[in-house]
Coordinates of C-alpha atoms and ligand atoms in Angstrom, one line a residue:
X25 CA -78.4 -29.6 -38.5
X26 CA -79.5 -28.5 -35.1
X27 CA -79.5 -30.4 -32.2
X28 CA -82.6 -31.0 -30.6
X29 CA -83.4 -32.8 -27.5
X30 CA -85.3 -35.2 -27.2
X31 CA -84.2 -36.6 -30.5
X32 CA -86.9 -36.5 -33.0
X33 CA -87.7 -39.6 -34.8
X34 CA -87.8 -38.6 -38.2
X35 CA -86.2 -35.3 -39.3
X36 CA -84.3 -34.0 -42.9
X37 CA -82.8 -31.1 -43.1
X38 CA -82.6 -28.8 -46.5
X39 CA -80.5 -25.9 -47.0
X40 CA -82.7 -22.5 -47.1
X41 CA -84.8 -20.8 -44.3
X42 CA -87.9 -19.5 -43.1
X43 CA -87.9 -16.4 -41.5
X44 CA -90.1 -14.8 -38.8
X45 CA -90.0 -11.2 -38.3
X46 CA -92.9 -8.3 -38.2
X47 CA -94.8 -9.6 -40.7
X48 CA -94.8 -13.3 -40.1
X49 CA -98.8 -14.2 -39.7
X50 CA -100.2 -17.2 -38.3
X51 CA -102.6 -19.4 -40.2
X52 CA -104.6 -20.9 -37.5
X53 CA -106.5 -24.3 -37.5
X54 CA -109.4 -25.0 -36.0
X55 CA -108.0 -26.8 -32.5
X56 CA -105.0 -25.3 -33.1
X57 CA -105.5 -21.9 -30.9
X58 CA -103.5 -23.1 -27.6
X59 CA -100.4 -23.8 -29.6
X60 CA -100.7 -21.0 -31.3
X61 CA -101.0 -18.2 -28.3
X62 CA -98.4 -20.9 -26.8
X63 CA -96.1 -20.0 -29.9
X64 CA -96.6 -16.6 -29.0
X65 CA -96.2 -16.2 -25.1
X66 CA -92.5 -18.5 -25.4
X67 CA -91.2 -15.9 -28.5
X68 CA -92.7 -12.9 -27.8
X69 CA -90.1 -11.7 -24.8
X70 CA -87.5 -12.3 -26.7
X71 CA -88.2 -11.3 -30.1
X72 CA -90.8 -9.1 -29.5
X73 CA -92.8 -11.0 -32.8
X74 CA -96.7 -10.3 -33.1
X75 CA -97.5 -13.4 -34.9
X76 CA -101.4 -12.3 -35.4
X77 CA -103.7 -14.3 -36.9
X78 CA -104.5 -14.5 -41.0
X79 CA -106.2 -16.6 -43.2
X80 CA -103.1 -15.6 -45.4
X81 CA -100.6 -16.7 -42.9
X82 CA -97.8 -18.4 -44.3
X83 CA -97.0 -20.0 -40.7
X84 CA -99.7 -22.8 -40.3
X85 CA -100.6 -24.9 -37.0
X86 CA -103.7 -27.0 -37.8
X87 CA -105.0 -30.3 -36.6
X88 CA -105.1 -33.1 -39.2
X89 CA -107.5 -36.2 -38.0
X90 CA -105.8 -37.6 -41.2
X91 CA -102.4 -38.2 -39.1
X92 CA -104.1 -40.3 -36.4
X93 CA -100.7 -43.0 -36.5
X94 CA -98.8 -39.9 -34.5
X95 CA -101.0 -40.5 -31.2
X96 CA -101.6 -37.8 -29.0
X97 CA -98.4 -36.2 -28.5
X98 CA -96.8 -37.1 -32.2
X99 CA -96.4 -33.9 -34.6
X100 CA -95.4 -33.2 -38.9
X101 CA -93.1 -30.1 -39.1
X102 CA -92.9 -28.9 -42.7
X103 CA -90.2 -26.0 -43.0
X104 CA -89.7 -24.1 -46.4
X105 CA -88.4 -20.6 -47.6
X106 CA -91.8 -19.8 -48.1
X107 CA -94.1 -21.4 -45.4
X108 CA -94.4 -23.6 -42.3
X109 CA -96.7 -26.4 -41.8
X110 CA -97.0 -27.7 -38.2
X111 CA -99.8 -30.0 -38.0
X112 CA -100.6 -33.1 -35.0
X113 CA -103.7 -35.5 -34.9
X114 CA -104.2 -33.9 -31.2
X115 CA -103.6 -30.2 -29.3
X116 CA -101.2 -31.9 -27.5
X117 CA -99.0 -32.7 -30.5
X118 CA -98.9 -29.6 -31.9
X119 CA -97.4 -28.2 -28.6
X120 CA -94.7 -30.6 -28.8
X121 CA -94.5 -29.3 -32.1
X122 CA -93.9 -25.4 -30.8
X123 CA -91.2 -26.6 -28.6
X124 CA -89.3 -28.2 -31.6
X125 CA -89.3 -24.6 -33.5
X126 CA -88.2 -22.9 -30.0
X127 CA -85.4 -25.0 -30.2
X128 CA -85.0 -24.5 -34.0
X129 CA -85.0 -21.1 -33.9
X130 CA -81.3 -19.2 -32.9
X131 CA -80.5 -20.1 -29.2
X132 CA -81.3 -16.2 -28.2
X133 CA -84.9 -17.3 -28.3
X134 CA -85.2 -18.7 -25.6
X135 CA -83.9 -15.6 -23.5
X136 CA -86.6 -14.2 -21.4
X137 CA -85.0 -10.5 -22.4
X138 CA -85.5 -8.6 -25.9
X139 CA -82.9 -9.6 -28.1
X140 CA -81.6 -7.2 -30.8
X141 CA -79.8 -7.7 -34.1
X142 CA -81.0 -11.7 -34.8
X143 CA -82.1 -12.7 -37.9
X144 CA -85.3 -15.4 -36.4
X145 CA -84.3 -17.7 -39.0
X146 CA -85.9 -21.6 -39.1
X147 CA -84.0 -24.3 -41.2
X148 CA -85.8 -25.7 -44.0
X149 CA -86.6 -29.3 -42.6
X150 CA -89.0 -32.1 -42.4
X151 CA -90.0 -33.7 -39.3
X152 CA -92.1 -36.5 -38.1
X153 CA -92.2 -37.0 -34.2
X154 CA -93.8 -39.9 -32.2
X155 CA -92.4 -40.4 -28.7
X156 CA -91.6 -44.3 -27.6
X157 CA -93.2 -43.4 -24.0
X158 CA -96.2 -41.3 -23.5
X159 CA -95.0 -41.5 -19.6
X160 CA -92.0 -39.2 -19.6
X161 CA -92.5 -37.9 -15.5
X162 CA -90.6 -35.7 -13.4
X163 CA -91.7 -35.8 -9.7
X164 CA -90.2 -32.7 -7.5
X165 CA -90.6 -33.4 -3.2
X166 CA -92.6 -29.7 -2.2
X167 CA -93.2 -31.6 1.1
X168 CA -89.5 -32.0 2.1
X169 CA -88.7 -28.3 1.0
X170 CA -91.7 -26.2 0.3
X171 CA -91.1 -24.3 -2.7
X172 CA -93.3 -21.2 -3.9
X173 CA -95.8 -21.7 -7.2
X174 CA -94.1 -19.1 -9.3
X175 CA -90.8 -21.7 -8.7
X176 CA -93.2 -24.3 -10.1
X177 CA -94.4 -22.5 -13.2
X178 CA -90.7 -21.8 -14.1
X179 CA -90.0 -25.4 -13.2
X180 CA -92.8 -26.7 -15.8
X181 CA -91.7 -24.1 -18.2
X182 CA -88.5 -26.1 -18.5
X183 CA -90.1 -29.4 -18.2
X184 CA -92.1 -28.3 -21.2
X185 CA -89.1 -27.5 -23.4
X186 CA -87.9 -30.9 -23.0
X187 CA -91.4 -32.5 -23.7
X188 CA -92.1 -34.1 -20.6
X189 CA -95.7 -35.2 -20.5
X190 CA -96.3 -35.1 -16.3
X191 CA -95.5 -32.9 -13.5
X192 CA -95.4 -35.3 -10.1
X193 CA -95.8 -33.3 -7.2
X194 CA -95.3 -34.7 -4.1
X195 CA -97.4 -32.4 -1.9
X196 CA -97.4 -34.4 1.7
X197 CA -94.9 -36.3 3.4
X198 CA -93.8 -36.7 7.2
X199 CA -92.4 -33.5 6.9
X200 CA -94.9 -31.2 5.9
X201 CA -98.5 -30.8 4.2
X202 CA -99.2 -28.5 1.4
X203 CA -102.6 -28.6 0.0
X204 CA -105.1 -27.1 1.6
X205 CA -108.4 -29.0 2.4
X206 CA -111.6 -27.1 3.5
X207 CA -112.5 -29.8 5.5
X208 CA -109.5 -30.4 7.4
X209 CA -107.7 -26.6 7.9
X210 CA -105.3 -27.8 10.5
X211 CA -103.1 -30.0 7.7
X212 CA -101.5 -27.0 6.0
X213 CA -102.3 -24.4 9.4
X214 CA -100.2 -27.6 11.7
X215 CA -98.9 -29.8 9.3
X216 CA -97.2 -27.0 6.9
X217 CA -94.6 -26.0 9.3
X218 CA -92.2 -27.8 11.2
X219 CA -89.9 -26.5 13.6
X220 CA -86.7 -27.8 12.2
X221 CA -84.8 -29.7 10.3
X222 CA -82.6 -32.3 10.5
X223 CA -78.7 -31.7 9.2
X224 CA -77.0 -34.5 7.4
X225 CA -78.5 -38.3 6.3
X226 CA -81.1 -40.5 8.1
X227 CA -79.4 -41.1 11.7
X228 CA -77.8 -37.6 11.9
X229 CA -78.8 -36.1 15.4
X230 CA -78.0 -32.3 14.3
X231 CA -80.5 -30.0 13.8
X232 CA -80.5 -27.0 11.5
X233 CA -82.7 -24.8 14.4
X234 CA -84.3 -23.2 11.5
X235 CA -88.0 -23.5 11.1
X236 CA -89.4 -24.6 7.9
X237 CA -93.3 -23.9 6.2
X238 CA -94.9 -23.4 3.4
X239 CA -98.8 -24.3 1.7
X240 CA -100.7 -23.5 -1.4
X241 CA -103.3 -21.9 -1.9
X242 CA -106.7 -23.8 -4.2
X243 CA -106.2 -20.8 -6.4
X244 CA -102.7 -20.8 -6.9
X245 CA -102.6 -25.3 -7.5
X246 CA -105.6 -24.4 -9.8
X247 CA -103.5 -22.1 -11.5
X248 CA -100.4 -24.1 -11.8
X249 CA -102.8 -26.9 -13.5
X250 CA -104.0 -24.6 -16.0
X251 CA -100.7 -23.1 -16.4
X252 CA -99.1 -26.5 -17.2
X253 CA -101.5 -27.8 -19.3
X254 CA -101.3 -25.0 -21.6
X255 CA -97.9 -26.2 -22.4
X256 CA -99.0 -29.8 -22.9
X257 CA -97.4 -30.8 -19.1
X258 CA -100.5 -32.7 -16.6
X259 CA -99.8 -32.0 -13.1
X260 CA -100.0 -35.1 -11.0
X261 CA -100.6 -34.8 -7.5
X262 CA -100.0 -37.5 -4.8
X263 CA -100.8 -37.6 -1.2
X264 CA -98.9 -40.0 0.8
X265 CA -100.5 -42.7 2.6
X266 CA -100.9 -44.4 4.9
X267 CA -97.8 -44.2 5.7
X268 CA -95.8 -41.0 5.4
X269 CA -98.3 -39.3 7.3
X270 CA -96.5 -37.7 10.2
X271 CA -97.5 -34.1 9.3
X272 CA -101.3 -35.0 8.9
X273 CA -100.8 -36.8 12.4
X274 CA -99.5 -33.7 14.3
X275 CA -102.9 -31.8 13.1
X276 CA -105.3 -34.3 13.8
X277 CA -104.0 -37.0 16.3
X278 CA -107.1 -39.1 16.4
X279 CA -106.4 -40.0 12.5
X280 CA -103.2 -41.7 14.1
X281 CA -103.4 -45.4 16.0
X282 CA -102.5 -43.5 19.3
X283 CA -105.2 -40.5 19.4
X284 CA -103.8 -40.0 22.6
X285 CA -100.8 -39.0 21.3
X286 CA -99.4 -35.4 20.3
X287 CA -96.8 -35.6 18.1
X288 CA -94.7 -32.7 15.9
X289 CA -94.6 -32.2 12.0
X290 CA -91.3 -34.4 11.7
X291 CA -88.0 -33.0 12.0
X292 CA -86.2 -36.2 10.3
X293 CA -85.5 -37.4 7.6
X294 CA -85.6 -41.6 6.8
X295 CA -89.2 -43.8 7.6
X296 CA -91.7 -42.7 10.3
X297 CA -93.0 -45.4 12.3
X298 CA -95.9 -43.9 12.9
X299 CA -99.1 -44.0 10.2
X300 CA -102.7 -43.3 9.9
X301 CA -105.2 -45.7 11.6
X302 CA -107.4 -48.0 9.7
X303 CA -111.0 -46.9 11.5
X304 CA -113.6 -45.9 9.4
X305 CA -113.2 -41.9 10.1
X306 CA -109.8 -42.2 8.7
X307 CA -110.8 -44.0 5.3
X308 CA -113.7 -40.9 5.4
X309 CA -110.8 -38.7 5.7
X310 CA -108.6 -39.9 2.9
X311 CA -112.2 -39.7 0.7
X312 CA -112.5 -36.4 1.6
X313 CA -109.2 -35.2 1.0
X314 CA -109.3 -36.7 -2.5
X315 CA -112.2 -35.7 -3.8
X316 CA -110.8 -32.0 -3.0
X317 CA -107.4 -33.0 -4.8
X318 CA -109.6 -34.4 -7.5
X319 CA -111.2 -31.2 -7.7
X320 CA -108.1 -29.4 -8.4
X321 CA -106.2 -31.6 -10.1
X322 CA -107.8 -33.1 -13.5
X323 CA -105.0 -35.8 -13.8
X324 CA -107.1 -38.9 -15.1
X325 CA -103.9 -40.4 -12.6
X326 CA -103.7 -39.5 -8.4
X327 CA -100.5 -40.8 -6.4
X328 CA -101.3 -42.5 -3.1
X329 CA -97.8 -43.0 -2.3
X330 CA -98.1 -46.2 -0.4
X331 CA -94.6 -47.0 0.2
X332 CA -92.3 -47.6 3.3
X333 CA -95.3 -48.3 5.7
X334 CA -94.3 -49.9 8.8
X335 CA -96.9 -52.1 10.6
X336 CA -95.5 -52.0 14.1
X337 CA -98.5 -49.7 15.0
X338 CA -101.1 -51.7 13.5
X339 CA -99.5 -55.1 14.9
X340 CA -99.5 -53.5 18.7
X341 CA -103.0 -52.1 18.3
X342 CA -106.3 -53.8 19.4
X343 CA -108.3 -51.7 17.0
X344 CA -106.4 -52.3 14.1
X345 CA -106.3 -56.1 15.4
X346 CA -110.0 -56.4 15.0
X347 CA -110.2 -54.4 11.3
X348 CA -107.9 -56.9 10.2
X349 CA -110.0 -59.9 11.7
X350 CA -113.0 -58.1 10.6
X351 CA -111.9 -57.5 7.2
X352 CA -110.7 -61.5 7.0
X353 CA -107.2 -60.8 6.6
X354 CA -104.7 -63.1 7.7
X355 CA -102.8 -60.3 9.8
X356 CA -101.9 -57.1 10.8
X357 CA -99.4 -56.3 7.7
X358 CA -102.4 -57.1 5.6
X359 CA -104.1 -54.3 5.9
X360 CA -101.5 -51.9 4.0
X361 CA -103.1 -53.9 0.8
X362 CA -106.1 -53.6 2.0
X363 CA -106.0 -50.2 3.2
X364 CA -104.9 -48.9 -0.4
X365 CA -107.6 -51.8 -2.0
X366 CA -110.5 -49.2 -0.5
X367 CA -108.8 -46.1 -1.5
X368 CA -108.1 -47.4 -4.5
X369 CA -112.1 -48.5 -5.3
X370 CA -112.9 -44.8 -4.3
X371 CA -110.5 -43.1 -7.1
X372 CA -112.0 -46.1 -9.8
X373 CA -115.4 -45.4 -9.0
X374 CA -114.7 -41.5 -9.8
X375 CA -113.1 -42.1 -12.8
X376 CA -109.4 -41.5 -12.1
X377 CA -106.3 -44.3 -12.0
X378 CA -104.7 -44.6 -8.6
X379 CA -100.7 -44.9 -8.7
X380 CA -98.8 -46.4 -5.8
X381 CA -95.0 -46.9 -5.1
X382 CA -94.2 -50.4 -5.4
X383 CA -91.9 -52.0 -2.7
X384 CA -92.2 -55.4 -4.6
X385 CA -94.0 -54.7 -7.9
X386 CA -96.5 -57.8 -6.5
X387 CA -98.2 -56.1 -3.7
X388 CA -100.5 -53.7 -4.6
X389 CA -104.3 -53.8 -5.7
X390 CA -104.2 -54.9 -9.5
X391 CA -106.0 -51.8 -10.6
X392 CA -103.3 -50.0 -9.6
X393 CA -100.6 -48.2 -11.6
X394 CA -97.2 -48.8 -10.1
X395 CA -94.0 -47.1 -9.9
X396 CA -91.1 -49.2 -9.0
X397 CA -88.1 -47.5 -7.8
X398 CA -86.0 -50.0 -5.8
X399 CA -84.7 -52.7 -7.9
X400 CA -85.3 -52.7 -11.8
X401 CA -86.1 -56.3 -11.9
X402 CA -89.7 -55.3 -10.2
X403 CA -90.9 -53.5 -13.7
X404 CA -91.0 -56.9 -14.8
X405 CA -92.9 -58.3 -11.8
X406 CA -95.6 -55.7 -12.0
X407 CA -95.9 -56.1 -15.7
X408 CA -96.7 -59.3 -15.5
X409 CA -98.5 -59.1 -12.9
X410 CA -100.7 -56.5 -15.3
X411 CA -100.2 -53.7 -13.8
X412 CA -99.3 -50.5 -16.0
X413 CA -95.8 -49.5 -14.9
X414 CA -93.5 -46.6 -15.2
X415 CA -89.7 -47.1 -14.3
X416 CA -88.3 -45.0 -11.7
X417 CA -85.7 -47.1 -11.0
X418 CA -83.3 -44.8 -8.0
X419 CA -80.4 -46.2 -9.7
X420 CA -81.6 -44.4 -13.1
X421 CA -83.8 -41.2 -12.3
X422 CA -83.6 -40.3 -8.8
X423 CA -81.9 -36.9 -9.1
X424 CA -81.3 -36.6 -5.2
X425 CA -77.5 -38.4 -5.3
X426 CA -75.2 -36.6 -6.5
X427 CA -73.8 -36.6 -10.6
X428 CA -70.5 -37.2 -9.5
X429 CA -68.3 -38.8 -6.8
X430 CA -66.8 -35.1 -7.0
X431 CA -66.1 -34.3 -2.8
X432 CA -67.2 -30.7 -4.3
X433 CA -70.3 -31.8 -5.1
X434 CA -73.2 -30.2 -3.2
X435 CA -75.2 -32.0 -0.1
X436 CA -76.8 -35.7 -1.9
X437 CA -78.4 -38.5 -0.8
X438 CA -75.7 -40.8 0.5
X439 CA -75.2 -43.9 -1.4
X440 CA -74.5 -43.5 -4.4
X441 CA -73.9 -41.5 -7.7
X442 CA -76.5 -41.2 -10.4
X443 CA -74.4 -40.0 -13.6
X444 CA -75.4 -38.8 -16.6
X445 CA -74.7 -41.8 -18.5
X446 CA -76.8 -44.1 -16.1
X447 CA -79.9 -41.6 -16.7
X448 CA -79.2 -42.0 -20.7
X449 CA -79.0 -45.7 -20.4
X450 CA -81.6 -46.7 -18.5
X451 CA -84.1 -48.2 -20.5
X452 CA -87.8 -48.5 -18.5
X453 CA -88.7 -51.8 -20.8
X454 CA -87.0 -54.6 -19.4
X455 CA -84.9 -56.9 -21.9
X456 CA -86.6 -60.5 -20.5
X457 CA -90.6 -58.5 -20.7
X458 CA -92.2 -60.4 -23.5
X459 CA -94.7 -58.3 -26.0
X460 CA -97.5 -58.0 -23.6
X461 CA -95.6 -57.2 -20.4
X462 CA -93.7 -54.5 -22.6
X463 CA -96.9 -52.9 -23.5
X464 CA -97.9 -52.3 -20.3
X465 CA -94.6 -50.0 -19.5
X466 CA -95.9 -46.4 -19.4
X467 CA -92.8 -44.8 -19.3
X468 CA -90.1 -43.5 -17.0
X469 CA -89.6 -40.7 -14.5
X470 CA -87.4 -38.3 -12.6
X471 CA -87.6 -38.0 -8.8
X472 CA -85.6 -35.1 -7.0
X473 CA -86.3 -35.8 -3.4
X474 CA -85.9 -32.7 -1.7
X475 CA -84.5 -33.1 2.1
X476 CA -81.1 -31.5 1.0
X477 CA -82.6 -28.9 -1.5
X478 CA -84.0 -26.0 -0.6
X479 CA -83.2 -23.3 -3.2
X480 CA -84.5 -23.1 -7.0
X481 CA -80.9 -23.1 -8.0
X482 CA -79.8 -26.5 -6.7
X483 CA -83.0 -28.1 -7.4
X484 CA -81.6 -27.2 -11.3
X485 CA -78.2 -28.3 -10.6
X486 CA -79.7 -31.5 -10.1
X487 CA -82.2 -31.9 -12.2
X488 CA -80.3 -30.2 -15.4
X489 CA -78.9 -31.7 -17.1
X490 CA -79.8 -34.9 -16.2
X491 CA -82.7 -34.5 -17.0
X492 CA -82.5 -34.0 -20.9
X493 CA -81.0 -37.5 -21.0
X494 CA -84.2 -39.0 -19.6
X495 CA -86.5 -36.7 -21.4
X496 CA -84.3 -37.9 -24.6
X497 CA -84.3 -41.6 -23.8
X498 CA -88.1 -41.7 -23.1
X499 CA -88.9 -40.0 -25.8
X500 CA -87.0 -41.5 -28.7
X501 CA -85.8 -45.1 -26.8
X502 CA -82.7 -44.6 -28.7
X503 CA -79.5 -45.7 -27.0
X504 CA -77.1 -43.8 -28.7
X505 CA -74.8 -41.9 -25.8
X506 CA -72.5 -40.6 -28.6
X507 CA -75.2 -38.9 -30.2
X508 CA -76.7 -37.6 -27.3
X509 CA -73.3 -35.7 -25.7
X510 CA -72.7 -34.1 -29.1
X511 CA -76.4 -32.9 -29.3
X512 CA -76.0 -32.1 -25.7
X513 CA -73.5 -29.8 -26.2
X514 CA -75.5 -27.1 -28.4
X515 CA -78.6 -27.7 -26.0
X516 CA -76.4 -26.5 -23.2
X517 CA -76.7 -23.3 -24.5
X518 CA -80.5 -23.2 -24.4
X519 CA -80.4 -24.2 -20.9
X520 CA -77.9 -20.9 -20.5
X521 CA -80.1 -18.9 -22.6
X522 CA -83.0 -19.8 -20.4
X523 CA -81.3 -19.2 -17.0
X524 CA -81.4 -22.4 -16.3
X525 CA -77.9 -23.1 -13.5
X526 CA -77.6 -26.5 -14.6
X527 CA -74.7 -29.1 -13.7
X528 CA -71.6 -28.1 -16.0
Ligands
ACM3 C1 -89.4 -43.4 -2.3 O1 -88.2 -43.3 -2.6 N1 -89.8 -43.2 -1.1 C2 -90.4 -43.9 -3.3

């Protein structure tokens, strides 16, 4: 029985096959014409099958309101000598649906270079799949290390495979902006390029000497969107504030609380003192770069960051001083809530969900969904607090420290090792959350901060295969470490077979 990851929640193998060659025809539902040009573009480099369309196709993708119970992403495989029935409720779940025959089919298929002499044989099999967690995220830092969008589209090709549901880039940070905004050319002309880099952890005083840029184009983010969501992935962007904002600061000063000020794209790594102002041209500002993020990015979700924000500007500044009287709050440090509160309002009244980093879980606007990251025990204090929550708990998913206390090991995040049994075991419900706090857990992501990656292979040394354990956890919630190594094992080889220069 093949061993597929993430663990579907149903599946019974039979002996016999289906096999695709030449004159395998596709019986194609109504709805069901993205998974089925999906189907094609992952097997055609490979094994060079047509797969046209036929009312006489034995090989069926349709959509089935009748199987509403599977949700959005859930899927029925139906394997037999003589046909194959892959139907979902939803698009999205007959996607899923293609990546499970990718990884039925012989490992080969998943090469990007023709393959000659394989039989393209599926096991007879029935399958019902319904993920635990319709959050299953992987965030990647472009704002750390900039990374090129045909990096990306490989990186969500990958992501898809293992049926994560959102792509969290991380497009602005001290270190460098990466969106263009009409309004505002100097973020990614100033802000995209610093002129070095710091070598070694937060506190390090050496200097790589190297300089470091990179943007987007609309076109190519545009792109990416449409690219991802062809393969069921949604692309969520976030733009850091108020804090985090060192590279938006160095093009345009007078966003800052000293306009006087000039200051460079940082060449650190750790917090920034310094953050955005709290006038009103700086709350127009955020507006204006949203609604150009929400132009390009159809996520019903939009990151504001939000976290590690100090207040020493705010605290030493009149201006800020009188916002916060103004506004009635009962100090400076106030208006971090407050700041986020109006942001917030502005991505509600559009229609979208903002998403903030939680330093507590109780601190940010309530129609907020939260990501808590530094101590597990704050899931449960956003929950309750009725915030939706997704578990990125650094301990768990943060693929920045290294996989092993290996001195061989490449450059890591100091402070610890994030193994592959730590990823597997994390589970993002907390045991003490009671029915109603449990429901509100979205699911759980990957972060891979970037300030010691910089090339495509590392970031997949990192993230590989780490993340197959989280992808596997979140999507079936089953505990079962055993099972996962042995299946792990035979999925190595699709990671090989896709180029993939994983983590041995
Ligand atoms: C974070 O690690 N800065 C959320």
């Amino acid at each position: 029985m093949p061993a597929l990851v993430p663990r579907p929640t149903e599946a019974t193998f039979r002996p016999g096959h289906f096999t695709l060659d030449a004159d395998t025809s596709l019986h194609i539902g109504e709805g069901a014409e993205q998974a089925a040009e999906l189907l094609r573009t992952l097997l055609a480099p490979a094994t060079g099958l047509a797969l046209r369309p036929s009312p006489d196709g034995r090989f069926t993708l349709a959509l089935d309101p009748g199987l509403g119970d599977l949700g959005e992403e859930g899927y029925a495989l139906a394997v037999d000598p003589n046909a194959v029935l892959l139907r979902a409720a939803h698009p999205t779940g007959l996607l899923r649906g293609i990546q499970t025959i990718r990884q039925l089919l012989p490992t080969q298929a998943l090469s990007g270079l023709p393959q000659s002499g394989i039989r393209w044989l599926l096991p007879c099999a029935d399958i019902t799949d319904v993920p635990r967690h319709p959050w299953r995220g992987a965030m990647l830092d472009v704002a750390r290390h900039f990374q090129p969008v045909s990096y990306l589209r490989r990186y969500v090709d990958v992501l898809a495979l293992h049926k994560i549901s959102v792509f969290h880039l991380h497009l602005t940070d001290d270190q460098g902006w990466r969106m263009p905004v009409a309004a505002y050319p100097k973020l990614t002309e100033v802000g995209g390029h610093r002129a070095e880099s710091q070598i070694g952890p937060a506190g390090s005083d050496a200097y790589d000497g190297v300089p470091h840029g990179g943007s987007y184009t609309r076109a190519e983010l545009a792109d990416l969107v449409r690219y991802a969501a062809a393969r069921g992935v949604t692309v969520m962007p976030e733009i850091e504030m108020p804090g985090h904002v060192r590279a938006a600061l160095a093009a345009y000063p007078r966003l800052g609380n000293h306009p006087e000020h000039t200051l460079d794209v940082w060449t650190r790594w750790g917090v920034c003192d310094t953050v955005l102002g709290v006038h009103d041209e700086v709350l127009d500002f955020c507006r204006t770069v949203l609604d150009e993020v929400m132009d390009v990015f159809p996520s019903p979700y939009i990151h504001l960051g939000g976290e590690e924000c100090p207040t020493t500007e705010w605290t030493q500044s009149a201006a800020a001083r009188g916002r916060a009287a103004a506004e009635g709050l009962a100090n400076p440090e106030a208006l971090h809530g407050w700041f986020l509160g109006q942001i917030g309002d502005f991505l509600v009244r559009r229609g979208r969900r903002p998403v903030g980093w939680a330093e507590t879980g109780a601190e940010l606007p309530l129609d907020f969904t939260v990501m808590t990251w530094r101590d597990s025990a704050h899931t449960l204090t956003a929950a309750r607090r009725g915030h939706p929550v997704v578990s990125a708990y650094h301990r768990a998913t943060y693929l920045d420290y290294a996989q092993s206390d290996d001195p061989h090991e490449p450059p890591a995040q100091p402070g610890g090792v994030v193994d592959l049994h730590s990823v597997h075991g994390h589970d993002p419900v907390p045991e003490e959350a009671d029915a109603e706090s449990a429901g509100r857990v979205l699911g759980t992501q990957a972060q891979l901060w970037t300030e010691f990656v910089t090339t495509p292979a590392h970031i997949e040394y990192l993230t590989y295969p780490r993340l197959c354990a989280l992808a596997d956890r979140g999507w079936s919630g089953a505990a079962d470490w055993a099972d996962f190594r042995s299946r792990l094992g035979e999925h190595t080889a699709r990671l090989d077979a896709l180029g993939v220069r994983h983590h041995p």
